[in-house]
Amino acid sequence: FWLKCLARIVTAISPPVLSAHPSELHSDQVPSSHRRFSQRPAPLLVIMAPEKRVDPEDGQAYTYDELAAYYKGKYKKKAIEAYWETCTATKKSKKGKKAEPEPKAKGKAKSKAKAKAKAEPKAKAKAKAKAKKEPKPAGNFKVCVCGGAGGIGQPLSLLMSMDPNVKELCIFDLNVAMVPPAGVAADLSHLERKASVTGYVMEVGKKPIDFLEECLTGCDLVLVPAGMPRKPGMTRDDLFKTNADIAKGIVEACAKFCPKAVLGMIVNPVNSVVPAMAELYKKKGLDPMKIVGITTLDVVRANKFVGGITGKNPNYISVPVIGGHAGTTIMPVFSQDKVAATIDAEKIPDLDKRVQDAGTEVVNAKDGKGSATLSMAYAGARLGKAVLAGLAGKRRVECAYCKSDVTDLPYFAQKVAFGEGGITKVFPLGDLNEYEKKRLEEAKTQLKTEIETGLKYAESNELAA
């Protein structure tokens, strides 16, 4: 700032530019003001490079203008400014050390200079290839909520109907649901939103593949908050067998009527159901990465709990939660968030445990008469919103459970990027402290068993044609 001020002062008192050097002019041709300064070298203007900070969403460094342009439309200006303050400034490279290449500006096209340097035919070919990958226009997506008349399904449907990217919303459920799906659709159709809402019902015992052609055809995103809750005396294997069959029926119909859609699974046990459905998709020749386990609620809870301890706004906290979506497989990585990292180390184990047992906390508070339906709907809608933004060409990063190779397990929850077509990148786990390394091994041991349950189901089943 002071350098800029000094430069302005020097410029203001500098002489006018002459067409010839003063030494070449006669004394009477040289302005008196210039005689005074003719021997002085021209002032050196120092241009400060704009500050760059690391966005924790993808680990890349950006200027404020680049960051603001990327998040424009997703957050308000004040929220972006506050988020900028939480980002870590990049360290200046040491003298003599080659600077690292700068990341591409978010949402910006490649520089004109680079484009001109390339041969014209090659540029045209590249433009043609890019045109083929053009994302679907924002605001024109079709979404279906399977189980949309249930405890999670209704508020999830409400939130998705409010998403500006949703043009058409379908509510599907069984005839034994809390209310008829047509009733949920009629209720939501009165909102001041552009989305058209339609309900679809099916009798218990029927196959979704025989009834959901109209409902699923053209869908870009299918959210599945379906399945039975765990009842007293029911083992985890019993729950899996019941809910895996329910999920299989819906996935089977999606494979036939909307094979390119992203399927967001909220069917317990997620740790086993997602591997089972993804492997069935793979056996059918479809992309297993289209099957995504929604673990966003673990992230939401971790952010909220950290905010409560530190007194900070959870909107600006982003704790990655890796592993799985049940018990010890839920592993918040507090060290990777700037705010959470300030919490005393001795408090972390209890905070970690609270995130793991948060679902039980809600069940106990409801006196056993319900579970985490509203917060789950919120988390499901958050992931759904990220998927649709990605499909529209605006990359979003969230934690999700999917097919993965970041560990020695075939399925894992970690940060992923959503773009055109769904998941476009699976991020590595990043640096872990000693406590987190120990927890990772504990989580993997439990998760391995639950993944194997899903893989065995896929081996003995297959999707109908």
Short mmCIF file of C-alpha atoms in Angstrom, two decimals:
data_model
loop_
_atom_site.label_atom_id
_atom_site.label_comp_id
_atom_site.label_asym_id
_atom_site.label_seq_id
_atom_site.Cartn_x
_atom_site.Cartn_y
_atom_site.Cartn_z
CA PHE A 1 0.00 0.00 0.00
CA TRP A 2 2.77 2.48 1.02
CA LEU A 3 4.77 1.57 -2.07
CA LYS A 4 1.78 2.37 -4.28
CA CYS A 5 1.30 5.74 -2.53
CA LEU A 6 5.00 6.59 -3.00
CA ALA A 7 4.81 5.63 -6.65
CA ARG A 8 1.84 7.95 -7.19
CA ILE A 9 3.66 10.89 -5.53
CA VAL A 10 6.77 10.35 -7.65
CA THR A 11 4.67 10.10 -10.81
CA ALA A 12 2.83 13.33 -9.95
CA ILE A 13 6.05 15.36 -9.69
CA SER A 14 7.77 13.70 -12.66
CA PRO A 15 8.38 15.90 -15.78
CA PRO A 16 6.39 15.49 -18.98
CA VAL A 17 7.64 13.00 -21.54
CA LEU A 18 9.79 14.59 -24.29
CA SER A 19 10.02 13.36 -27.84
CA ALA A 20 13.80 13.62 -27.65
CA HIS A 21 16.35 13.19 -24.91
CA PRO A 22 17.10 16.53 -23.11
CA SER A 23 20.77 16.26 -24.11
CA GLU A 24 19.73 16.48 -27.75
CA LEU A 25 17.79 19.73 -27.24
CA HIS A 26 19.04 23.30 -27.05
CA SER A 27 18.94 24.86 -23.62
CA ASP A 28 16.08 27.13 -24.61
CA GLN A 29 14.05 24.11 -25.78
CA VAL A 30 14.27 22.30 -22.49
CA PRO A 31 11.48 23.15 -20.02
CA SER A 32 12.74 24.67 -16.77
CA SER A 33 11.03 21.93 -14.79
CA HIS A 34 12.86 19.31 -16.81
CA ARG A 35 16.27 20.97 -16.34
CA ARG A 36 15.94 20.22 -12.68
CA PHE A 37 15.21 16.54 -13.15
CA SER A 38 17.01 15.79 -16.40
CA GLN A 39 19.85 13.94 -14.67
CA ARG A 40 17.55 11.89 -12.46
CA PRO A 41 16.65 8.30 -13.54
CA ALA A 42 13.01 7.47 -14.15
CA PRO A 43 11.18 6.32 -11.02
CA LEU A 44 10.72 2.57 -10.60
CA LEU A 45 7.10 1.52 -10.17
CA VAL A 46 6.66 -1.57 -8.00
CA ILE A 47 3.57 -3.57 -8.89
CA MET A 48 2.49 -5.87 -6.11
CA ALA A 49 1.14 -9.26 -7.19
CA PRO A 50 -2.35 -9.94 -5.80
CA GLU A 51 -2.41 -12.11 -2.71
CA LYS A 52 -3.33 -15.74 -3.14
CA ARG A 53 -4.86 -18.00 -0.54
CA VAL A 54 -5.50 -21.73 -0.45
CA ASP A 55 -9.12 -22.82 -0.82
CA PRO A 56 -9.51 -25.84 1.53
CA GLU A 57 -12.14 -27.26 -0.83
CA ASP A 58 -9.54 -28.33 -3.38
CA GLY A 59 -6.18 -27.29 -1.90
CA GLN A 60 -5.41 -24.81 -4.71
CA ALA A 61 -4.37 -21.17 -4.33
CA TYR A 62 -6.52 -18.38 -5.78
CA THR A 63 -6.81 -14.61 -5.67
CA TYR A 64 -9.86 -13.09 -4.01
CA ASP A 65 -11.33 -12.16 -7.39
CA GLU A 66 -10.97 -15.73 -8.66
CA LEU A 67 -12.51 -17.15 -5.49
CA ALA A 68 -15.39 -14.66 -5.54
CA ALA A 69 -16.12 -15.40 -9.20
CA TYR A 70 -16.23 -19.14 -8.51
CA TYR A 71 -18.55 -18.94 -5.50
CA LYS A 72 -20.74 -16.18 -6.95
CA GLY A 73 -24.34 -17.35 -6.91
CA LYS A 74 -23.66 -19.97 -4.27
CA TYR A 75 -22.94 -17.58 -1.40
CA LYS A 76 -23.56 -13.90 -0.71
CA LYS A 77 -20.69 -11.39 -0.93
CA LYS A 78 -20.29 -11.07 2.85
CA ALA A 79 -20.16 -14.86 3.24
CA ILE A 80 -17.47 -15.08 0.55
CA GLU A 81 -15.46 -12.33 2.26
CA ALA A 82 -15.69 -14.17 5.58
CA TYR A 83 -14.68 -17.43 3.90
CA TRP A 84 -11.67 -15.67 2.33
CA GLU A 85 -10.48 -14.73 5.82
CA THR A 86 -10.47 -18.41 6.83
CA CYS A 87 -8.27 -19.40 3.86
CA THR A 88 -4.53 -19.72 4.46
CA ALA A 89 -2.24 -17.34 2.58
CA THR A 90 0.28 -18.99 0.26
CA LYS A 91 3.93 -18.90 1.27
CA LYS A 92 6.25 -16.88 -0.95
CA SER A 93 8.74 -19.05 -2.80
CA LYS A 94 12.37 -18.79 -1.66
CA LYS A 95 14.88 -16.85 -3.76
CA GLY A 96 16.36 -18.99 -6.47
CA LYS A 97 13.70 -21.66 -6.11
CA LYS A 98 11.52 -22.20 -9.12
CA ALA A 99 7.99 -21.06 -8.39
CA GLU A 100 5.24 -23.63 -8.66
CA PRO A 101 2.90 -23.29 -11.63
CA GLU A 102 -0.20 -21.32 -10.87
CA PRO A 103 -3.52 -23.19 -10.88
CA LYS A 104 -6.06 -22.36 -13.51
CA ALA A 105 -8.45 -19.60 -12.51
CA LYS A 106 -11.82 -20.99 -11.41
CA GLY A 107 -14.39 -20.73 -14.13
CA LYS A 108 -11.99 -18.79 -16.46
CA ALA A 109 -11.15 -19.70 -20.04
CA LYS A 110 -7.57 -20.35 -21.10
CA SER A 111 -5.48 -17.26 -21.87
CA LYS A 112 -5.66 -15.70 -25.33
CA ALA A 113 -1.89 -15.82 -25.64
CA LYS A 114 -1.83 -19.57 -25.19
CA ALA A 115 -4.67 -20.00 -27.65
CA LYS A 116 -2.87 -17.92 -30.31
CA ALA A 117 0.34 -19.89 -29.86
CA LYS A 118 -1.38 -23.10 -30.90
CA ALA A 119 -2.01 -24.07 -34.48
CA GLU A 120 -5.45 -23.02 -35.74
CA PRO A 121 -6.60 -26.55 -36.79
CA LYS A 122 -5.67 -27.91 -33.37
CA ALA A 123 -7.54 -25.07 -31.64
CA LYS A 124 -10.62 -25.76 -33.75
CA ALA A 125 -10.47 -29.46 -32.93
CA LYS A 126 -10.20 -28.66 -29.25
CA ALA A 127 -13.14 -26.24 -29.43
CA LYS A 128 -15.17 -28.91 -31.18
CA ALA A 129 -14.34 -31.47 -28.48
CA LYS A 130 -15.21 -28.95 -25.79
CA ALA A 131 -18.55 -28.26 -27.44
CA LYS A 132 -19.44 -31.93 -27.19
CA LYS A 133 -18.87 -31.84 -23.42
CA GLU A 134 -21.10 -28.81 -22.95
CA PRO A 135 -22.93 -29.20 -19.61
CA LYS A 136 -26.70 -29.25 -19.39
CA PRO A 137 -28.09 -25.74 -18.86
CA ALA A 138 -28.65 -24.86 -15.20
CA GLY A 139 -32.22 -24.97 -13.99
CA ASN A 140 -33.32 -27.78 -16.32
CA PHE A 141 -32.78 -30.92 -14.26
CA LYS A 142 -35.20 -33.69 -13.44
CA VAL A 143 -34.94 -35.16 -9.94
CA CYS A 144 -36.72 -38.11 -8.36
CA VAL A 145 -37.00 -38.86 -4.65
CA CYS A 146 -37.71 -42.57 -4.12
CA GLY A 147 -39.32 -42.85 -0.71
CA GLY A 148 -40.44 -39.25 -1.01
CA ALA A 149 -43.50 -39.61 1.22
CA GLY A 150 -41.55 -40.84 4.27
CA GLY A 151 -39.99 -39.16 7.28
CA ILE A 152 -36.81 -38.19 5.40
CA GLY A 153 -38.40 -38.11 1.96
CA GLN A 154 -40.91 -35.34 2.61
CA PRO A 155 -38.52 -32.66 3.91
CA LEU A 156 -35.94 -33.79 1.34
CA SER A 157 -38.50 -33.30 -1.42
CA LEU A 158 -39.34 -29.87 -0.02
CA LEU A 159 -35.71 -28.77 -0.09
CA MET A 160 -35.09 -30.15 -3.59
CA SER A 161 -38.20 -28.40 -4.93
CA MET A 162 -36.62 -25.13 -3.76
CA ASP A 163 -33.36 -25.75 -5.64
CA PRO A 164 -33.25 -23.39 -8.65
CA ASN A 165 -31.60 -26.14 -10.71
CA VAL A 166 -34.66 -28.37 -10.45
CA LYS A 167 -37.19 -28.06 -13.25
CA GLU A 168 -39.12 -31.28 -12.61
CA LEU A 169 -39.46 -33.22 -9.34
CA CYS A 170 -40.95 -36.70 -9.03
CA ILE A 171 -42.11 -38.16 -5.71
CA PHE A 172 -42.23 -41.96 -5.61
CA ASP A 173 -43.34 -44.18 -2.73
CA LEU A 174 -45.36 -47.26 -1.83
CA ASN A 175 -49.07 -47.32 -1.10
CA VAL A 176 -48.29 -47.98 2.58
CA ALA A 177 -46.34 -44.72 3.01
CA MET A 178 -47.26 -42.15 5.69
CA VAL A 179 -49.23 -40.19 3.09
CA PRO A 180 -49.85 -40.77 -0.62
CA PRO A 181 -47.00 -39.44 -2.77
CA ALA A 182 -49.58 -37.62 -4.88
CA GLY A 183 -50.52 -35.69 -1.73
CA VAL A 184 -46.90 -34.67 -1.13
CA ALA A 185 -46.67 -33.58 -4.76
CA ALA A 186 -49.87 -31.54 -4.54
CA ASP A 187 -48.61 -29.85 -1.37
CA LEU A 188 -45.25 -28.92 -2.92
CA SER A 189 -46.84 -27.75 -6.17
CA HIS A 190 -48.25 -24.73 -4.28
CA LEU A 191 -44.80 -23.34 -3.49
CA GLU A 192 -43.53 -20.22 -5.28
CA ARG A 193 -41.02 -22.23 -7.23
CA LYS A 194 -40.72 -23.11 -10.90
CA ALA A 195 -40.39 -26.88 -10.39
CA SER A 196 -43.32 -29.00 -11.47
CA VAL A 197 -44.01 -31.81 -8.97
CA THR A 198 -45.64 -35.18 -9.73
CA GLY A 199 -46.40 -38.12 -7.44
CA TYR A 200 -46.08 -41.82 -8.31
CA VAL A 201 -47.30 -44.73 -6.19
CA MET A 202 -46.71 -48.49 -6.32
CA GLU A 203 -48.31 -51.34 -4.42
CA VAL A 204 -46.20 -53.34 -1.99
CA GLY A 205 -44.78 -56.47 -3.59
CA LYS A 206 -44.63 -55.04 -7.11
CA LYS A 207 -41.39 -54.38 -8.99
CA PRO A 208 -40.32 -50.76 -9.57
CA ILE A 209 -38.99 -51.66 -13.02
CA ASP A 210 -42.59 -52.42 -14.07
CA PHE A 211 -44.02 -49.11 -12.83
CA LEU A 212 -41.39 -46.34 -12.95
CA GLU A 213 -40.72 -45.78 -16.63
CA GLU A 214 -42.49 -42.40 -16.74
CA CYS A 215 -41.17 -41.41 -13.32
CA LEU A 216 -37.49 -42.14 -13.99
CA THR A 217 -37.05 -41.49 -17.71
CA GLY A 218 -34.92 -38.39 -18.18
CA CYS A 219 -33.83 -38.16 -14.54
CA ASP A 220 -30.48 -36.54 -13.82
CA LEU A 221 -30.48 -37.28 -10.08
CA VAL A 222 -32.29 -39.95 -8.07
CA LEU A 223 -32.23 -39.63 -4.28
CA VAL A 224 -33.14 -42.82 -2.40
CA PRO A 225 -34.17 -42.31 1.26
CA ALA A 226 -35.87 -45.70 1.19
CA GLY A 227 -35.75 -48.85 3.28
CA MET A 228 -36.86 -50.05 6.69
CA PRO A 229 -35.51 -48.72 9.99
CA ARG A 230 -33.77 -51.17 12.27
CA LYS A 231 -36.30 -52.76 14.63
CA PRO A 232 -35.74 -54.31 18.09
CA GLY A 233 -34.23 -57.79 17.77
CA MET A 234 -33.16 -57.21 14.16
CA THR A 235 -29.48 -57.88 13.44
CA ARG A 236 -27.46 -55.71 11.08
CA ASP A 237 -27.43 -58.60 8.58
CA ASP A 238 -31.23 -58.81 8.75
CA LEU A 239 -31.49 -55.09 8.12
CA PHE A 240 -29.08 -55.31 5.20
CA LYS A 241 -30.93 -58.16 3.49
CA THR A 242 -34.27 -56.32 3.72
CA ASN A 243 -32.98 -52.95 2.59
CA ALA A 244 -30.61 -54.31 -0.07
CA ASP A 245 -33.58 -55.93 -1.80
CA ILE A 246 -35.49 -52.62 -1.64
CA ALA A 247 -32.51 -50.70 -3.00
CA LYS A 248 -31.94 -53.29 -5.72
CA GLY A 249 -35.48 -52.83 -7.04
CA ILE A 250 -34.98 -49.07 -7.42
CA VAL A 251 -31.44 -49.36 -8.82
CA GLU A 252 -32.70 -51.94 -11.31
CA ALA A 253 -35.31 -49.50 -12.59
CA CYS A 254 -32.76 -46.68 -12.79
CA ALA A 255 -30.38 -48.89 -14.77
CA LYS A 256 -33.11 -49.32 -17.38
CA PHE A 257 -34.77 -45.89 -17.52
CA CYS A 258 -32.06 -43.40 -16.43
CA PRO A 259 -28.65 -45.14 -16.55
CA LYS A 260 -26.77 -41.83 -16.73
CA ALA A 261 -28.37 -40.41 -13.59
CA VAL A 262 -26.45 -40.03 -10.32
CA LEU A 263 -28.01 -42.18 -7.56
CA GLY A 264 -27.70 -40.74 -4.04
CA MET A 265 -28.21 -43.60 -1.58
CA ILE A 266 -29.62 -43.01 1.92
CA VAL A 267 -30.37 -46.68 2.55
CA ASN A 268 -28.97 -48.25 5.71
CA PRO A 269 -26.54 -49.83 6.18
CA VAL A 270 -24.87 -47.51 3.64
CA ASN A 271 -21.47 -49.16 4.16
CA SER A 272 -22.83 -52.40 2.67
CA VAL A 273 -25.66 -51.23 0.40
CA VAL A 274 -23.53 -48.90 -1.74
CA PRO A 275 -20.87 -51.54 -2.60
CA ALA A 276 -23.65 -54.02 -3.40
CA MET A 277 -25.48 -51.64 -5.76
CA ALA A 278 -22.29 -50.30 -7.37
CA GLU A 279 -21.05 -53.81 -8.14
CA LEU A 280 -24.44 -54.72 -9.62
CA TYR A 281 -24.20 -51.64 -11.83
CA LYS A 282 -20.71 -52.69 -12.86
CA LYS A 283 -21.89 -56.21 -13.72
CA LYS A 284 -24.50 -54.67 -16.00
CA GLY A 285 -21.84 -52.65 -17.82
CA LEU A 286 -22.78 -49.35 -16.20
CA ASP A 287 -20.62 -46.85 -14.32
CA PRO A 288 -20.32 -47.85 -10.61
CA MET A 289 -19.33 -44.24 -9.77
CA LYS A 290 -22.94 -43.25 -10.41
CA ILE A 291 -23.82 -44.95 -7.09
CA VAL A 292 -23.02 -42.47 -4.32
CA GLY A 293 -23.47 -43.03 -0.59
CA ILE A 294 -24.67 -39.83 1.12
CA THR A 295 -22.49 -39.35 4.21
CA THR A 296 -22.95 -35.57 4.26
CA LEU A 297 -24.77 -35.66 7.61
CA ASP A 298 -21.52 -36.68 9.34
CA VAL A 299 -19.83 -33.59 7.88
CA VAL A 300 -22.75 -31.36 8.87
CA ARG A 301 -22.65 -32.65 12.44
CA ALA A 302 -18.88 -32.29 12.74
CA ASN A 303 -19.05 -28.69 11.51
CA LYS A 304 -21.89 -27.87 13.91
CA PHE A 305 -20.20 -29.42 16.94
CA VAL A 306 -16.90 -27.67 16.21
CA GLY A 307 -18.77 -24.39 15.88
CA GLY A 308 -20.41 -24.97 19.24
CA ILE A 309 -17.08 -25.56 20.98
CA THR A 310 -15.18 -22.70 19.34
CA GLY A 311 -18.01 -20.17 19.12
CA LYS A 312 -17.45 -19.85 15.36
CA ASN A 313 -20.06 -19.88 12.61
CA PRO A 314 -20.32 -23.47 11.29
CA ASN A 315 -20.97 -22.09 7.81
CA TYR A 316 -17.25 -21.33 7.61
CA ILE A 317 -16.11 -24.65 9.06
CA SER A 318 -15.40 -27.60 6.78
CA VAL A 319 -14.32 -30.77 8.56
CA PRO A 320 -13.75 -33.68 6.15
CA VAL A 321 -15.31 -36.93 7.40
CA ILE A 322 -13.79 -40.03 5.85
CA GLY A 323 -14.26 -43.80 6.17
CA GLY A 324 -17.88 -44.89 6.27
CA HIS A 325 -21.29 -43.98 7.64
CA ALA A 326 -21.76 -46.02 10.81
CA GLY A 327 -20.14 -46.15 14.25
CA THR A 328 -16.35 -46.29 14.33
CA THR A 329 -16.16 -46.08 10.52
CA ILE A 330 -17.18 -42.41 10.80
CA MET A 331 -13.88 -40.55 11.06
CA PRO A 332 -13.83 -36.73 11.24
CA VAL A 333 -10.45 -35.27 10.26
CA PHE A 334 -10.44 -32.24 12.58
CA SER A 335 -6.79 -31.40 11.89
CA GLN A 336 -7.63 -30.44 8.30
CA ASP A 337 -9.96 -27.60 9.23
CA LYS A 338 -8.48 -24.28 10.34
CA VAL A 339 -11.04 -23.73 13.13
CA ALA A 340 -11.25 -27.34 14.35
CA ALA A 341 -7.45 -27.54 14.52
CA THR A 342 -7.49 -24.96 17.33
CA ILE A 343 -9.39 -27.30 19.68
CA ASP A 344 -7.28 -28.82 22.48
CA ALA A 345 -6.02 -32.28 21.57
CA GLU A 346 -7.44 -33.84 24.74
CA LYS A 347 -10.97 -32.82 23.67
CA ILE A 348 -10.77 -34.46 20.24
CA PRO A 349 -11.54 -38.10 21.27
CA ASP A 350 -14.82 -37.06 22.95
CA LEU A 351 -15.74 -34.84 20.02
CA ASP A 352 -14.92 -37.67 17.63
CA LYS A 353 -17.14 -40.03 19.62
CA ARG A 354 -20.00 -37.54 19.64
CA VAL A 355 -19.99 -37.34 15.85
CA GLN A 356 -20.03 -41.15 15.67
CA ASP A 357 -22.96 -41.45 18.10
CA ALA A 358 -24.92 -38.40 16.93
CA GLY A 359 -27.67 -40.54 15.41
CA THR A 360 -28.28 -42.27 18.76
CA GLU A 361 -28.36 -38.84 20.41
CA VAL A 362 -31.35 -37.90 18.22
CA VAL A 363 -33.15 -41.22 18.73
CA ASN A 364 -32.84 -40.86 22.51
CA ALA A 365 -34.05 -37.26 22.37
CA LYS A 366 -37.12 -38.42 20.43
CA ASP A 367 -37.69 -41.08 23.09
CA GLY A 368 -37.33 -43.87 20.54
CA LYS A 369 -40.26 -42.56 18.47
CA GLY A 370 -38.15 -41.34 15.59
CA SER A 371 -34.66 -40.85 14.21
CA ALA A 372 -32.65 -38.13 12.47
CA THR A 373 -35.06 -37.33 9.64
CA LEU A 374 -34.86 -33.53 9.31
CA SER A 375 -31.07 -33.25 9.56
CA MET A 376 -30.70 -36.19 7.17
CA ALA A 377 -33.01 -34.47 4.68
CA TYR A 378 -30.94 -31.29 4.99
CA ALA A 379 -27.72 -33.22 4.38
CA GLY A 380 -29.22 -35.13 1.45
CA ALA A 381 -30.39 -31.90 -0.16
CA ARG A 382 -26.94 -30.38 0.32
CA LEU A 383 -25.34 -33.24 -1.59
CA GLY A 384 -28.12 -33.17 -4.19
CA LYS A 385 -27.53 -29.47 -4.73
CA ALA A 386 -23.80 -30.11 -5.20
CA VAL A 387 -24.50 -32.85 -7.77
CA LEU A 388 -26.81 -30.61 -9.81
CA ALA A 389 -24.36 -27.69 -9.67
CA GLY A 390 -21.66 -30.03 -10.96
CA LEU A 391 -23.87 -31.28 -13.78
CA ALA A 392 -24.45 -27.64 -14.74
CA GLY A 393 -20.69 -27.11 -15.07
CA LYS A 394 -19.95 -25.59 -11.65
CA ARG A 395 -17.67 -27.96 -9.79
CA ARG A 396 -18.52 -28.68 -6.16
CA VAL A 397 -16.57 -30.62 -3.54
CA GLU A 398 -18.27 -32.74 -0.86
CA CYS A 399 -17.46 -35.87 1.12
CA ALA A 400 -19.19 -38.99 -0.19
CA TYR A 401 -18.95 -42.78 0.04
CA CYS A 402 -18.17 -44.41 -3.29
CA LYS A 403 -15.89 -46.75 -5.21
CA SER A 404 -12.39 -45.57 -4.34
CA ASP A 405 -8.70 -46.38 -4.56
CA VAL A 406 -7.36 -43.90 -2.00
CA THR A 407 -6.92 -46.75 0.52
CA ASP A 408 -6.59 -50.53 0.24
CA LEU A 409 -10.39 -50.82 0.54
CA PRO A 410 -12.52 -50.78 -2.65
CA TYR A 411 -15.09 -48.38 -1.16
CA PHE A 412 -14.46 -45.39 1.06
CA ALA A 413 -15.81 -41.98 2.05
CA GLN A 414 -13.57 -39.00 1.24
CA LYS A 415 -13.70 -35.68 -0.55
CA VAL A 416 -14.90 -35.95 -4.14
CA ALA A 417 -15.51 -33.38 -6.86
CA PHE A 418 -18.86 -33.31 -8.64
CA GLY A 419 -18.84 -32.08 -12.22
CA GLU A 420 -20.37 -32.94 -15.56
CA GLY A 421 -21.53 -36.55 -15.36
CA GLY A 422 -21.25 -36.88 -11.57
CA ILE A 423 -18.07 -37.65 -9.64
CA THR A 424 -15.11 -36.36 -11.64
CA LYS A 425 -12.35 -36.71 -9.05
CA VAL A 426 -11.69 -38.61 -5.82
CA PHE A 427 -9.27 -36.70 -3.59
CA PRO A 428 -6.53 -38.30 -1.48
CA LEU A 429 -7.00 -38.31 2.29
CA GLY A 430 -4.37 -35.64 2.94
CA ASP A 431 -2.15 -35.30 6.00
CA LEU A 432 -3.29 -37.03 9.21
CA ASN A 433 -1.92 -36.58 12.72
CA GLU A 434 -1.00 -39.52 14.93
CA TYR A 435 -4.44 -39.80 16.52
CA GLU A 436 -6.12 -39.78 13.10
CA LYS A 437 -3.74 -42.40 11.69
CA LYS A 438 -4.69 -44.71 14.54
CA ARG A 439 -8.38 -44.01 14.01
CA LEU A 440 -8.04 -44.68 10.29
CA GLU A 441 -6.86 -48.23 10.91
CA GLU A 442 -9.71 -48.77 13.37
CA ALA A 443 -12.26 -47.47 10.87
CA LYS A 444 -10.86 -49.59 8.04
CA THR A 445 -11.02 -52.78 10.10
CA GLN A 446 -14.76 -52.34 10.73
CA LEU A 447 -15.49 -51.04 7.24
CA LYS A 448 -13.77 -53.95 5.52
CA THR A 449 -16.24 -56.42 7.02
CA GLU A 450 -19.25 -54.33 6.02
CA ILE A 451 -17.98 -53.88 2.47
CA GLU A 452 -17.51 -57.63 2.10
CA THR A 453 -21.17 -58.14 3.04
CA GLY A 454 -22.19 -55.92 0.12
CA LEU A 455 -19.80 -57.59 -2.31
CA LYS A 456 -21.16 -61.05 -1.46
CA TYR A 457 -24.70 -59.82 -2.15
CA ALA A 458 -23.63 -58.53 -5.57
CA GLU A 459 -21.98 -61.86 -6.42
CA SER A 460 -25.22 -63.78 -5.86
CA ASN A 461 -27.56 -61.26 -7.52
CA GLU A 462 -27.86 -59.33 -10.74
CA LEU A 463 -30.05 -56.57 -12.17
CA ALA A 464 -32.92 -57.55 -14.48
CA ALA A 465 -32.66 -56.69 -18.16
#
